[in-house]
Coordinates of C-alpha atoms and ligand atoms in Angstrom, one line a residue:
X1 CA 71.1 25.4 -5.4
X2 CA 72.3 23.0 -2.8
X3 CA 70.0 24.0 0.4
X4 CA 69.9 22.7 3.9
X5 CA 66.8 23.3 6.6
X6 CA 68.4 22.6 9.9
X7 CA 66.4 22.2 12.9
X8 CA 67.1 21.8 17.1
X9 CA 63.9 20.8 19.2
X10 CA 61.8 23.5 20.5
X11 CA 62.9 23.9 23.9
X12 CA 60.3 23.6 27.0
X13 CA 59.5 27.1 28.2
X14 CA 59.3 25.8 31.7
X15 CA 62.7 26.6 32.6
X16 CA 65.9 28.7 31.7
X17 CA 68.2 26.9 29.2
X18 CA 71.0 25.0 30.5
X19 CA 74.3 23.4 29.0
X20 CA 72.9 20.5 27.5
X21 CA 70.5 22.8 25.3
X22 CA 73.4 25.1 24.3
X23 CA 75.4 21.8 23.4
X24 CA 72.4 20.9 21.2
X25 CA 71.9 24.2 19.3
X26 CA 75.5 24.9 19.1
X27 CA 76.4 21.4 17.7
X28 CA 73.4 22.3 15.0
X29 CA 74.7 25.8 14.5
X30 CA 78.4 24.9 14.2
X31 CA 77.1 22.6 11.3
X32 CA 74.8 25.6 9.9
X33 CA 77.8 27.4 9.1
X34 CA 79.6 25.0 7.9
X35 CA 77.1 24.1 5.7
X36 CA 77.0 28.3 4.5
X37 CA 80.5 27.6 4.1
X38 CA 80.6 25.1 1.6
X39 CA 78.1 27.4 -0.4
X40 CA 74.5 26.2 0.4
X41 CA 72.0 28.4 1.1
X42 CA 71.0 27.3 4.8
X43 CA 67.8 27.8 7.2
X44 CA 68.3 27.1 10.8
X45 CA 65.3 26.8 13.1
X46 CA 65.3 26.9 16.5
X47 CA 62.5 28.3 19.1
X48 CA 60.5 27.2 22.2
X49 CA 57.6 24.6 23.1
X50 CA 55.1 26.6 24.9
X51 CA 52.2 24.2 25.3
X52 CA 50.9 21.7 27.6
X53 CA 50.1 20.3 31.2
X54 CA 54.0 20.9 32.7
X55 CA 53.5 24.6 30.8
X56 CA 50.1 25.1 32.9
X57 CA 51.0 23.8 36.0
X58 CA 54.8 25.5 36.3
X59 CA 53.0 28.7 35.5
X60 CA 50.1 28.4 38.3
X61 CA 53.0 27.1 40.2
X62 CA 54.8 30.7 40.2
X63 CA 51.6 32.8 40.0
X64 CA 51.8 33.4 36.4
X65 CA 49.3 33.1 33.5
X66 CA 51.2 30.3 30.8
X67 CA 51.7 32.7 28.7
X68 CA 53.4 35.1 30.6
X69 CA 55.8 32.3 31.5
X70 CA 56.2 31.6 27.9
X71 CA 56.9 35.0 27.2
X72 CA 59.5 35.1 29.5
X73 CA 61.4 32.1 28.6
X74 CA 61.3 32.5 25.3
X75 CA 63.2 35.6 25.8
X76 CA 65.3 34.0 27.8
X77 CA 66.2 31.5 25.7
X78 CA 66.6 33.6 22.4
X79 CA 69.0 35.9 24.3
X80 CA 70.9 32.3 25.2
X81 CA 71.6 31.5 21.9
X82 CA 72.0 35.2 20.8
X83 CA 75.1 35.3 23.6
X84 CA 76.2 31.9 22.3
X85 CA 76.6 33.3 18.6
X86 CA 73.6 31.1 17.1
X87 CA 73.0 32.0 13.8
X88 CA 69.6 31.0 14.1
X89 CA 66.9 32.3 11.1
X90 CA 63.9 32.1 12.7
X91 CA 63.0 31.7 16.2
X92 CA 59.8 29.9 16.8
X93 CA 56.7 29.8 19.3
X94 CA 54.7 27.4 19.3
X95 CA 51.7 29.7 20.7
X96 CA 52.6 32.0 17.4
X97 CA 48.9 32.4 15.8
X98 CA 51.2 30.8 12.4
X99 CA 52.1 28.1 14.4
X100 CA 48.2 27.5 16.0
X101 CA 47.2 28.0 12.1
X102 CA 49.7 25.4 10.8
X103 CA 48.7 22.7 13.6
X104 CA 44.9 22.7 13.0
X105 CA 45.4 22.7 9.0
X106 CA 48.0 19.7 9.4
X107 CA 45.1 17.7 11.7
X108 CA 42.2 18.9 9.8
X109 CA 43.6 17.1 6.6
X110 CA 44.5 13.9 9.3
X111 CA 41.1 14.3 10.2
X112 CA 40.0 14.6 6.3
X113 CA 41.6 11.5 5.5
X114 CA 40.1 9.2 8.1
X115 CA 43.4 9.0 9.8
X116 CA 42.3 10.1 13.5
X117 CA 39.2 8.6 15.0
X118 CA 38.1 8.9 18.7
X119 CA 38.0 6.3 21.6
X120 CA 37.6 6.5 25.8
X121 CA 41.4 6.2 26.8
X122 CA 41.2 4.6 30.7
X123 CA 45.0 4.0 31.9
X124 CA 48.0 6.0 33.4
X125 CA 49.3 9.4 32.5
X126 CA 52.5 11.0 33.8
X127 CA 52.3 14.9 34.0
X128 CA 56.0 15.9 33.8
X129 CA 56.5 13.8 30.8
X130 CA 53.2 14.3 28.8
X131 CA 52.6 10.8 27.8
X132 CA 50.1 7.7 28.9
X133 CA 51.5 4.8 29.9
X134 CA 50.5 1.1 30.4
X135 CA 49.8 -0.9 33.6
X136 CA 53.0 -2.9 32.9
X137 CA 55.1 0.3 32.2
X138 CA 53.5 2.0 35.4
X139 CA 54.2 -1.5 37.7
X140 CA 52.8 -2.0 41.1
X141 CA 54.5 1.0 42.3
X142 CA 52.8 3.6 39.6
X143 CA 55.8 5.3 38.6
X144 CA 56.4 6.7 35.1
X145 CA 59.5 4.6 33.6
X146 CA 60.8 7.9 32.6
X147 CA 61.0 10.5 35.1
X148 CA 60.3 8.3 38.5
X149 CA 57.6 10.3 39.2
X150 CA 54.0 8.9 40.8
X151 CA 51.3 8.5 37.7
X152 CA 48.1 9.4 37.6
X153 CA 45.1 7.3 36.7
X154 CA 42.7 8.8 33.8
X155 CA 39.5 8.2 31.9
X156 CA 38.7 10.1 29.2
X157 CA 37.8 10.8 25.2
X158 CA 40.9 10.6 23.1
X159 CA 41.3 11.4 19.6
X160 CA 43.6 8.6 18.4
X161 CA 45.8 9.0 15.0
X162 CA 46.3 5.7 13.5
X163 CA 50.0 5.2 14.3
X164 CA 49.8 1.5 13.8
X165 CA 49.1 1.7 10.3
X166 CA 52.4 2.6 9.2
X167 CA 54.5 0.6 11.1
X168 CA 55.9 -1.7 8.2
X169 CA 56.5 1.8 6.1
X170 CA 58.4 3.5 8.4
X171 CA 60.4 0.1 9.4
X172 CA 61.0 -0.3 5.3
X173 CA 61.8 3.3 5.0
X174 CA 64.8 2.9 7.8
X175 CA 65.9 0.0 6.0
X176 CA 66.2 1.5 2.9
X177 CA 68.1 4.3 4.1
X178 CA 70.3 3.3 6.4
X179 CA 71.9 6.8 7.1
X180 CA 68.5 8.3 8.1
X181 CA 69.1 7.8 11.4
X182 CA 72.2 9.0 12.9
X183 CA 74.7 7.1 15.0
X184 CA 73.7 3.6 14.1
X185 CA 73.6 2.6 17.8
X186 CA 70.2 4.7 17.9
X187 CA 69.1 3.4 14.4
X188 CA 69.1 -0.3 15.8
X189 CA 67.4 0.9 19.2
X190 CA 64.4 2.5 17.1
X191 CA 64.6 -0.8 14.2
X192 CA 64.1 -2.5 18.0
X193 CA 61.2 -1.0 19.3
X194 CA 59.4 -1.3 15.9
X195 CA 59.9 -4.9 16.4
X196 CA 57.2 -4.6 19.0
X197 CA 53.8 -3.7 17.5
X198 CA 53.1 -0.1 17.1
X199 CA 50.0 1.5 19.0
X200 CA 47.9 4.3 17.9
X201 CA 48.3 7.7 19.3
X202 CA 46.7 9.5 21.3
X203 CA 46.9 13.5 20.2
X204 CA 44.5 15.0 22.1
X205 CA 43.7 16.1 26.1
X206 CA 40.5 17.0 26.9
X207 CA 39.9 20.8 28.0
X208 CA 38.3 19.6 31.0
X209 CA 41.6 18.8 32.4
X210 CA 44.1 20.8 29.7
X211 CA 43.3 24.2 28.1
X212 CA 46.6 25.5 27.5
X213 CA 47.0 24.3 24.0
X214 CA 45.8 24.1 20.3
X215 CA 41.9 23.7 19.8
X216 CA 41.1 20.7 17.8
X217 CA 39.5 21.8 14.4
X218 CA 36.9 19.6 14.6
X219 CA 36.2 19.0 18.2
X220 CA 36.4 22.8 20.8
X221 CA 36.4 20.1 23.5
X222 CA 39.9 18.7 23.0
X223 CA 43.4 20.4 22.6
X224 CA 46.2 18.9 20.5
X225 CA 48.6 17.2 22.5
X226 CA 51.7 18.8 23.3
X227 CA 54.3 16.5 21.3
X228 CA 52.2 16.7 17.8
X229 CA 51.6 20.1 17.9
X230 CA 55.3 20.7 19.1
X231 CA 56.8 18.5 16.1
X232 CA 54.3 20.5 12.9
X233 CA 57.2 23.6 14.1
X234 CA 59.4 22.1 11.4
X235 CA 56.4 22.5 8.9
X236 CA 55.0 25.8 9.6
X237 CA 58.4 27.7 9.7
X238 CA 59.5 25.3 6.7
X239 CA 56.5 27.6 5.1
X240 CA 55.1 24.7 3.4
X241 CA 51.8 25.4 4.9
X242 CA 49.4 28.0 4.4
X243 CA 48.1 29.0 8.0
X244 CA 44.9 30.1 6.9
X245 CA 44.2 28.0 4.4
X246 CA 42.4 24.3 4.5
X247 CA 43.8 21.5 3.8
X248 CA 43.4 21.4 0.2
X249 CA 45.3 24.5 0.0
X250 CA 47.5 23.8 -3.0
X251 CA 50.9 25.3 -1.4
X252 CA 50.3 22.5 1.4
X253 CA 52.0 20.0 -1.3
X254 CA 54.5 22.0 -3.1
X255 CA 58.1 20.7 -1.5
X256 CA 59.1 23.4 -4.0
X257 CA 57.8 26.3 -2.5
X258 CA 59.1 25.9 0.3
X259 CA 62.1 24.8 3.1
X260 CA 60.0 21.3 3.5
X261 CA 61.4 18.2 3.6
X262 CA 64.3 19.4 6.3
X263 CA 67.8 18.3 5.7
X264 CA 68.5 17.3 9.5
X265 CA 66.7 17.2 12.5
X266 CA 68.6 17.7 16.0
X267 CA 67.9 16.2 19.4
X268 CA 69.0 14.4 22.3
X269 CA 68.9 10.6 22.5
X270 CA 65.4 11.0 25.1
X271 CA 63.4 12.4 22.1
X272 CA 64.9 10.4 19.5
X273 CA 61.4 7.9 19.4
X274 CA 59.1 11.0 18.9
X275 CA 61.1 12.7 16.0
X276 CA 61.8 9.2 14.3
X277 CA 58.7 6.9 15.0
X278 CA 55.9 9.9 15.5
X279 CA 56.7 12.2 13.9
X280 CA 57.8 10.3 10.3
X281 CA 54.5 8.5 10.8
X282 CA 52.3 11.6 10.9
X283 CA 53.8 13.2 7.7
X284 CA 53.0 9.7 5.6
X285 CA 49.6 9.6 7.0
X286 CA 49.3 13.7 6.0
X287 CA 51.3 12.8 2.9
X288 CA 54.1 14.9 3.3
X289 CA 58.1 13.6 2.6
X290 CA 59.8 13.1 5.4
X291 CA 63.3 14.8 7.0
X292 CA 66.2 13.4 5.3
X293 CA 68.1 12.6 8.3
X294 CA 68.1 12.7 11.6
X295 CA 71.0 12.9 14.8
X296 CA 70.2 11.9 18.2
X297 CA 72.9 12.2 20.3
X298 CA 74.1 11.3 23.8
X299 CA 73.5 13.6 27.4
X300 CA 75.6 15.4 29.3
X301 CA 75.7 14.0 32.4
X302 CA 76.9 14.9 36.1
X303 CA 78.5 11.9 37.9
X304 CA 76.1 9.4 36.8
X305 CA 72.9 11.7 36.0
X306 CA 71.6 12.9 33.3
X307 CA 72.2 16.8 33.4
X308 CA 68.5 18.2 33.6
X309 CA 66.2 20.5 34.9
X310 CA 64.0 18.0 36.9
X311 CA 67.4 16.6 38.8
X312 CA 68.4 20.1 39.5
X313 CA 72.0 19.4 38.5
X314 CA 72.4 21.9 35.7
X315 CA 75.5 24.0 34.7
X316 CA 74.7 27.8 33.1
X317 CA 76.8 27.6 30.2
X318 CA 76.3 31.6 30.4
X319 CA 78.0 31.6 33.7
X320 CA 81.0 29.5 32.1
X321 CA 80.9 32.2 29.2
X322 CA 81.8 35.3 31.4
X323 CA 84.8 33.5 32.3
X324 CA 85.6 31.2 28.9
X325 CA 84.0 33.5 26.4
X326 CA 81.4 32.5 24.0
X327 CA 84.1 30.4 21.8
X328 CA 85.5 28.7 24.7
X329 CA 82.2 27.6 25.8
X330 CA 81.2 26.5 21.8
X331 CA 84.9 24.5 21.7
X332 CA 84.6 22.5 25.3
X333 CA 81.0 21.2 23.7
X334 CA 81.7 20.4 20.6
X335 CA 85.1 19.1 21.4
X336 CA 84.7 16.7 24.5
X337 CA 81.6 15.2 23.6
X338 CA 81.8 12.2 21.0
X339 CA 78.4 12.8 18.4
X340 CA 76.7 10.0 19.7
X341 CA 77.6 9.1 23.2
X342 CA 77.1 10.5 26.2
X343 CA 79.8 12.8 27.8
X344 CA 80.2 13.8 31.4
X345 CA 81.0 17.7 32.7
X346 CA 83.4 18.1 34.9
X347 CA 85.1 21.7 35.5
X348 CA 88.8 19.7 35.3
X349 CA 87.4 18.9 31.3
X350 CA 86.5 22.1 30.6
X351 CA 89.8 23.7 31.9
X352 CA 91.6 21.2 29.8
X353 CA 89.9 22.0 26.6
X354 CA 90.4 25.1 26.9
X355 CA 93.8 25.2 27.6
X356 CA 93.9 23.3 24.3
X357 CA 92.3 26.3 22.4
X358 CA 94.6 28.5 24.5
X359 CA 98.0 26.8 24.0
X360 CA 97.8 25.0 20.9
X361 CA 95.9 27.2 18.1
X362 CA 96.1 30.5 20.5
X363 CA 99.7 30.2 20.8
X364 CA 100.6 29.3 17.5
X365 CA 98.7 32.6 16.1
X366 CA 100.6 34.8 18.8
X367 CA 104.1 33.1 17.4
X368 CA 103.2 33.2 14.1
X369 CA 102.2 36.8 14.0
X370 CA 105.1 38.1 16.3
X371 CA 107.7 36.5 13.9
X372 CA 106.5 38.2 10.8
X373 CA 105.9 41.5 13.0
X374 CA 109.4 41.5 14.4
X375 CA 110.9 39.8 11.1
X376 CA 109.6 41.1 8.0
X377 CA 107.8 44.4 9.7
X378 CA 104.5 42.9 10.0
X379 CA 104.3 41.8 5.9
X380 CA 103.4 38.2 4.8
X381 CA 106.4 37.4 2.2
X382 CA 105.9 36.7 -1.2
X383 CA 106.9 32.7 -1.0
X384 CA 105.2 29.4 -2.1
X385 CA 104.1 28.8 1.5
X386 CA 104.1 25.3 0.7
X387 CA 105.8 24.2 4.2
X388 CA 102.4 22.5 5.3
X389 CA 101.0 21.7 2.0
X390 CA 100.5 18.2 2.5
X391 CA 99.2 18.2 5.9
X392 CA 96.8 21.4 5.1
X393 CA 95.5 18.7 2.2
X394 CA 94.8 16.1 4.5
X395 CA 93.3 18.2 7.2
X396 CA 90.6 19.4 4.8
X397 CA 89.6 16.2 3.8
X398 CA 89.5 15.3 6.9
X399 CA 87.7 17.7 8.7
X400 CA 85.0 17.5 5.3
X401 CA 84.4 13.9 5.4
X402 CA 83.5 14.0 9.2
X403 CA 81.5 16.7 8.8
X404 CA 79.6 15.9 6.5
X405 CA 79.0 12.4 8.4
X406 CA 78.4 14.3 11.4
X407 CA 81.1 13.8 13.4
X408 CA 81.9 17.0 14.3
X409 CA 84.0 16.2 17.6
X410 CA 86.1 13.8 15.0
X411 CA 86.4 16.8 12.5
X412 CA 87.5 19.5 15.5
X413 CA 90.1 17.1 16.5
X414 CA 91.4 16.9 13.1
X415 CA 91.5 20.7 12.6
X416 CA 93.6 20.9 16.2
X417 CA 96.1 18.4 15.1
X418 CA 96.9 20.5 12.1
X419 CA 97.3 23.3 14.3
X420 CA 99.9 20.9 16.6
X421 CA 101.5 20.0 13.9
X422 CA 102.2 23.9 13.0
X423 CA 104.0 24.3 16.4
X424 CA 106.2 21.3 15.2
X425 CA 106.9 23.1 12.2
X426 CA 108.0 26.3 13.8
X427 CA 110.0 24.6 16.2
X428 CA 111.7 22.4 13.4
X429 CA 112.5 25.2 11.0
X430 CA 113.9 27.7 14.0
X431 CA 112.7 30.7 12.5
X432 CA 114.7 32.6 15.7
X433 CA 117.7 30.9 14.2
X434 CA 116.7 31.6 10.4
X435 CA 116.3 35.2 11.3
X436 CA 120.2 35.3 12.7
X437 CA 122.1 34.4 9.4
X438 CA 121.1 37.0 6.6
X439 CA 121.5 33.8 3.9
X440 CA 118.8 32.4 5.3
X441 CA 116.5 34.8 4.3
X442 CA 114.4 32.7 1.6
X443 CA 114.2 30.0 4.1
X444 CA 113.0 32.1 6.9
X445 CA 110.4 34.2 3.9
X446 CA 109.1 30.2 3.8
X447 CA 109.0 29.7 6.9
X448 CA 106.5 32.9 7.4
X449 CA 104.7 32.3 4.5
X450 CA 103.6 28.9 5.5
X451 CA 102.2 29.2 8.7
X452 CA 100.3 32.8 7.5
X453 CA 99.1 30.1 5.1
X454 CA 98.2 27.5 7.7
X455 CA 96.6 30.0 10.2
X456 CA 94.5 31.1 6.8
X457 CA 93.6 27.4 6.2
X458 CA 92.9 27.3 10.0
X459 CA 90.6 30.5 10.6
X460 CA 88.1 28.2 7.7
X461 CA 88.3 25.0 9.9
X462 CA 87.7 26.6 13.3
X463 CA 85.0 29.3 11.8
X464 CA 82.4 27.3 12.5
X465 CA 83.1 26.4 15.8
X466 CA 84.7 29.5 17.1
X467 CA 83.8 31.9 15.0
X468 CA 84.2 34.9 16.7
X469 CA 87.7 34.4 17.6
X470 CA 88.4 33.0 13.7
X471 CA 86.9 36.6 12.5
X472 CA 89.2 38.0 14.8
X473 CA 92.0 35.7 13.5
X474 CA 91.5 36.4 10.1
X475 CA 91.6 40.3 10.6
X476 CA 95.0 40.1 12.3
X477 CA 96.0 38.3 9.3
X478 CA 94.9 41.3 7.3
X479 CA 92.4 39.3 5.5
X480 CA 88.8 40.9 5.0
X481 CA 86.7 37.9 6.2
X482 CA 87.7 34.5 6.9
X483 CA 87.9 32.4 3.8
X484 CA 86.1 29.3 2.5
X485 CA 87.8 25.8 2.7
X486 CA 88.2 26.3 -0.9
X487 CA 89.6 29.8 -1.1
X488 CA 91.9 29.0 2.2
X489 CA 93.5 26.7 -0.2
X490 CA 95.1 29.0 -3.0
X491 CA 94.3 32.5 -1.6
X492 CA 97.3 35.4 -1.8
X493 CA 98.6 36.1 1.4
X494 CA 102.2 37.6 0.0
X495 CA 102.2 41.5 0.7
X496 CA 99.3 41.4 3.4
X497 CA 99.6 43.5 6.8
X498 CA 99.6 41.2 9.8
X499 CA 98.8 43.0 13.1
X500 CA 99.5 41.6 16.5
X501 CA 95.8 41.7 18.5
X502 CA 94.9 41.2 22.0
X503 CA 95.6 37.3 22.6
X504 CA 92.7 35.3 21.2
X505 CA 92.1 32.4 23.8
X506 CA 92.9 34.9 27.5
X507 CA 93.4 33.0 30.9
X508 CA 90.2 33.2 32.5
X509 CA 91.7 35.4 35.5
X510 CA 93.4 38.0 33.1
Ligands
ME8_601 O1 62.0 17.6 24.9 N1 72.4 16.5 27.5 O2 62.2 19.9 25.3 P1 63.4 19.9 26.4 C1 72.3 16.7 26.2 N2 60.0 20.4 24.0 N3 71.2 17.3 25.7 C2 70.3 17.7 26.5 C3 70.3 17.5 27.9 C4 71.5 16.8 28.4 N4 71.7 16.6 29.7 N5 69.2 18.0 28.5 C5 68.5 18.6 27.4 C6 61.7 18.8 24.7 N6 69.1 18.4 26.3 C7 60.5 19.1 23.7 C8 61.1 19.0 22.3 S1 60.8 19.1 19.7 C9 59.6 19.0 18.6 C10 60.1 19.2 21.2 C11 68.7 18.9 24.9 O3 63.4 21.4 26.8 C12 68.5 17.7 24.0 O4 68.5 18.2 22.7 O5 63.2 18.9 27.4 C13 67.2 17.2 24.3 O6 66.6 16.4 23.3 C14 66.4 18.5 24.5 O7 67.4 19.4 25.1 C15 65.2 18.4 25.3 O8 64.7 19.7 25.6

């Protein structure tokens, strides 16, 4: 059975999510289903990081205890992707007691192994981004490289994982695969910084100064830090793990129990060095396969910043869904940002892909459906259909070999130039005119057929980027559910009931 575990990053529960988490979880979604449509039985995580400094401090920060905040952000979030049509499987928390279970069994066997040890860290630390830095990184001006913010200067017992021990692996194990990390452009950036020698790392905070986290199996002292216990989520909801169990639990190796190794991990290009250098490193040293591949792609950005919480530049892709819908919302991300680079929002963008949805595929269903309402009283003919053969052909092998290299802004371009090149066809063949001179009947039969047959084909291309409106598609076309790629191919559409619906893709004022 072909089977796929897809995962997004666990979101911080610091903050409501904005559009450049929906573009992540939709972009991993909108492959989910493809994925269920080409037949393979799919799990698709998703969830919320609930541990940590910036956790504790944004919570005392708004008089809440962390996990009230946590609480209330992951319900915020879950509703988010529950409006967005995310066909998520399993939600996760990372403050779930399976989660807390899964972390300390994964370090206790680290711990087993002699891979963590424990040293006096003395250096800078920068609380919005969770990580030390060095005196060089910091410069004379102590600010974090990452977020701009001041650092602050700590001393203190560290439990250290030996990191630097499987540098020439992990560098062997990118060269040997070179797909592992996807788009190249991010491959050679992490081949890059492992050209630099590899430190250990530090993966715990002492309590004195963090308590809002995972309690170190063998030290009460210490919590995990944040980033390893937010990237085991993949292994405890992959079910590999037993949560109560030690580390010699026998299910703790058995890939075939369970979801572990996932198919695809996806993220943003700002975490790509913990999910591919971190996190690859800790499942060797726990000896564990790693992920099979992983996408990092580029930001959203407004003017020339990246669109984030901390900048306060955010758009609410809700907000853009009362007016858009859920669909229009899925098709402006998917469609205007290129897999890998980085993609700036403008409301003039969005508009325009829209109108995209709206007059290209939107108006050739509404066409398409009138003419066999108003010519053959609402019946698909009994013809070949074979007016778009070729280009349906080419379309689907298209739209499959992007997909299934992850280009999925490459593959939704593909499936809305078969859609243009429908219009063309209606407005070649004159169906108006066809209709007019009773001995073009056949002709105008053919005519009908073909584009019930290319709206079929169609509904399949577009389902897993819109697929609310390509349910609703499919229904008008009298068919039960919307197809496969395979069965859009050679399914029967002669004798079917078309039914004219409410338009599909609305102006937003009406
Ligand atoms: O990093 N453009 O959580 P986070 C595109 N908890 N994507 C964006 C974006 C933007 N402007 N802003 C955010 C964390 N994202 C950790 C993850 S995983 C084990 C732990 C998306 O809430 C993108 O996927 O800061 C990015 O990687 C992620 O949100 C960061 O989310």
């Amino acid at each position: 059975m072909n089977r796929r575990y897809l995962t997004t990053p666990i979101y911080y529960a610091t903050g409501d999510p904005h559009l450049g988490h929906a573009y992540t979880t939709v972009l991993t979604d909108t492959l989910a289903r493809y994925y269920r449509q080409t037949g393979a039985e799919v799990r698709f995580l998703t969830g919320t990081d609930e541990h940590g400094q910036k956790m504790q401090e944004t919570a005392a920060k708004k008089g809440l205890a962390p996990i009230e905040l946590a609480d209330q952000m992951a319900k915020s979030f879950e509703a988010a992707w529950k409006d967005l049509n995310i066909s998520f499987d399993r939600f996760i928390r990372t403050t779930e007691p399976e989660h807390i279970g899964v972390v300390r069994a994964f370090l206790e066997r680290l711990w087993s192994k002699g891979q963590i040890y424990d040293d006096v860290y003395s250096g800078w630390y920068c609380v919005q981004e969770e990580r030390y830095w060095t005196e060089r990184e910091v410069g004379a001006d102590r600010i974090c490289p990452d977020c701009k913010r001041p650092v602050e200067f700590v001393e203190e017992k560290n439990y250290f994982f030996r990191m630097s021990d499987y540098q020439e692996r992990l560098i062997q194990h990118i060269e040997d695969h070179p797909d592992w990390i996807v788009p190249v452009t991010r491959r050679n950036e992490i081949l890059g910084f492992l050209k630099k020698p590899l430190q250990d790392l530090s993966i715990s905070r002492p309590k004195s100064r963090l308590s809002w986290g995972v309690t170190l199996p063998f030290d009460p002292d210490h919590v995990c830090y944040v980033w390893v216990d937010a990237l085991i989520n993949y292994v405890t909801a992959s079910g590999l793990l037993d949560p109560d169990g030690g580390p010699d639990q026998p299910g703790f190796t058995d890939p075939g129990n369970s979801w572990w190794p996932a198919s695809l991990h996806v993220m943003g290009k700002d975490i790509l060095t913990t999910h591919a250098v971190y996190w690859p490193t800790l499942l060797m040293a726990a000896g564990l396969p790693l992920p099979k591949q992983i996408l990092a792609h580029g930001w959203w950005v407004m003017g020339d910043q990246k669109m984030a919480k901390s900048v306060g530049n955010v758009v609410d892709p809700l907000a853009l869904r009362e007016d858009y819908g859920t669909d229009g919302v899925r098709w402006y991300l998917l469609r205007d940002m290129p897999t890998g680079s980085d993609a700036s929002y403008t409301p003039q963008r969005f508009q325009a892909r829209y109108d995209e949805l709206a007059n290209v595929l939107g108006n050739l269903a509404s066409r398409a459906i009138s003419m066999i309402v108003k010519y053959r009283d609402g019946i698909i003919p009994e013809a070949a259909g074979a007016g778009l053969d070729v280009e349906i052909e080419s379309t689907l092998s298209a739209v499959t070999e992007h997909m299934d290299a992850l280009r999925v802004h490459d593959a939704m371009a593909a499936a809305m130039d078969l859609a243009r090149t429908a219009n063309g066809y209606v407005d070649r063949r004159e169906p108006w005119a066809q209709a007019k001179d009773p001995s073009r009947a056949e002709d105008l039969d053919e005519t009908l057929a073909s584009l019930a047959r290319v709206l079929t084909v169609l509904t399949a291309l577009f389902l897993p980027a819109t697929p609310e409106k390509m349910t609703a598609l499919a229904s008008q076309l009298g068919l039960k559910s919307v197809p496969t790629f395979e069965e859009a191919r050679s399914i029967s559409l002669g004798g079917l009931r078309v039914e004219k619906g409410t338009p599909l893709f609305p102006r937003p004022d009406q």
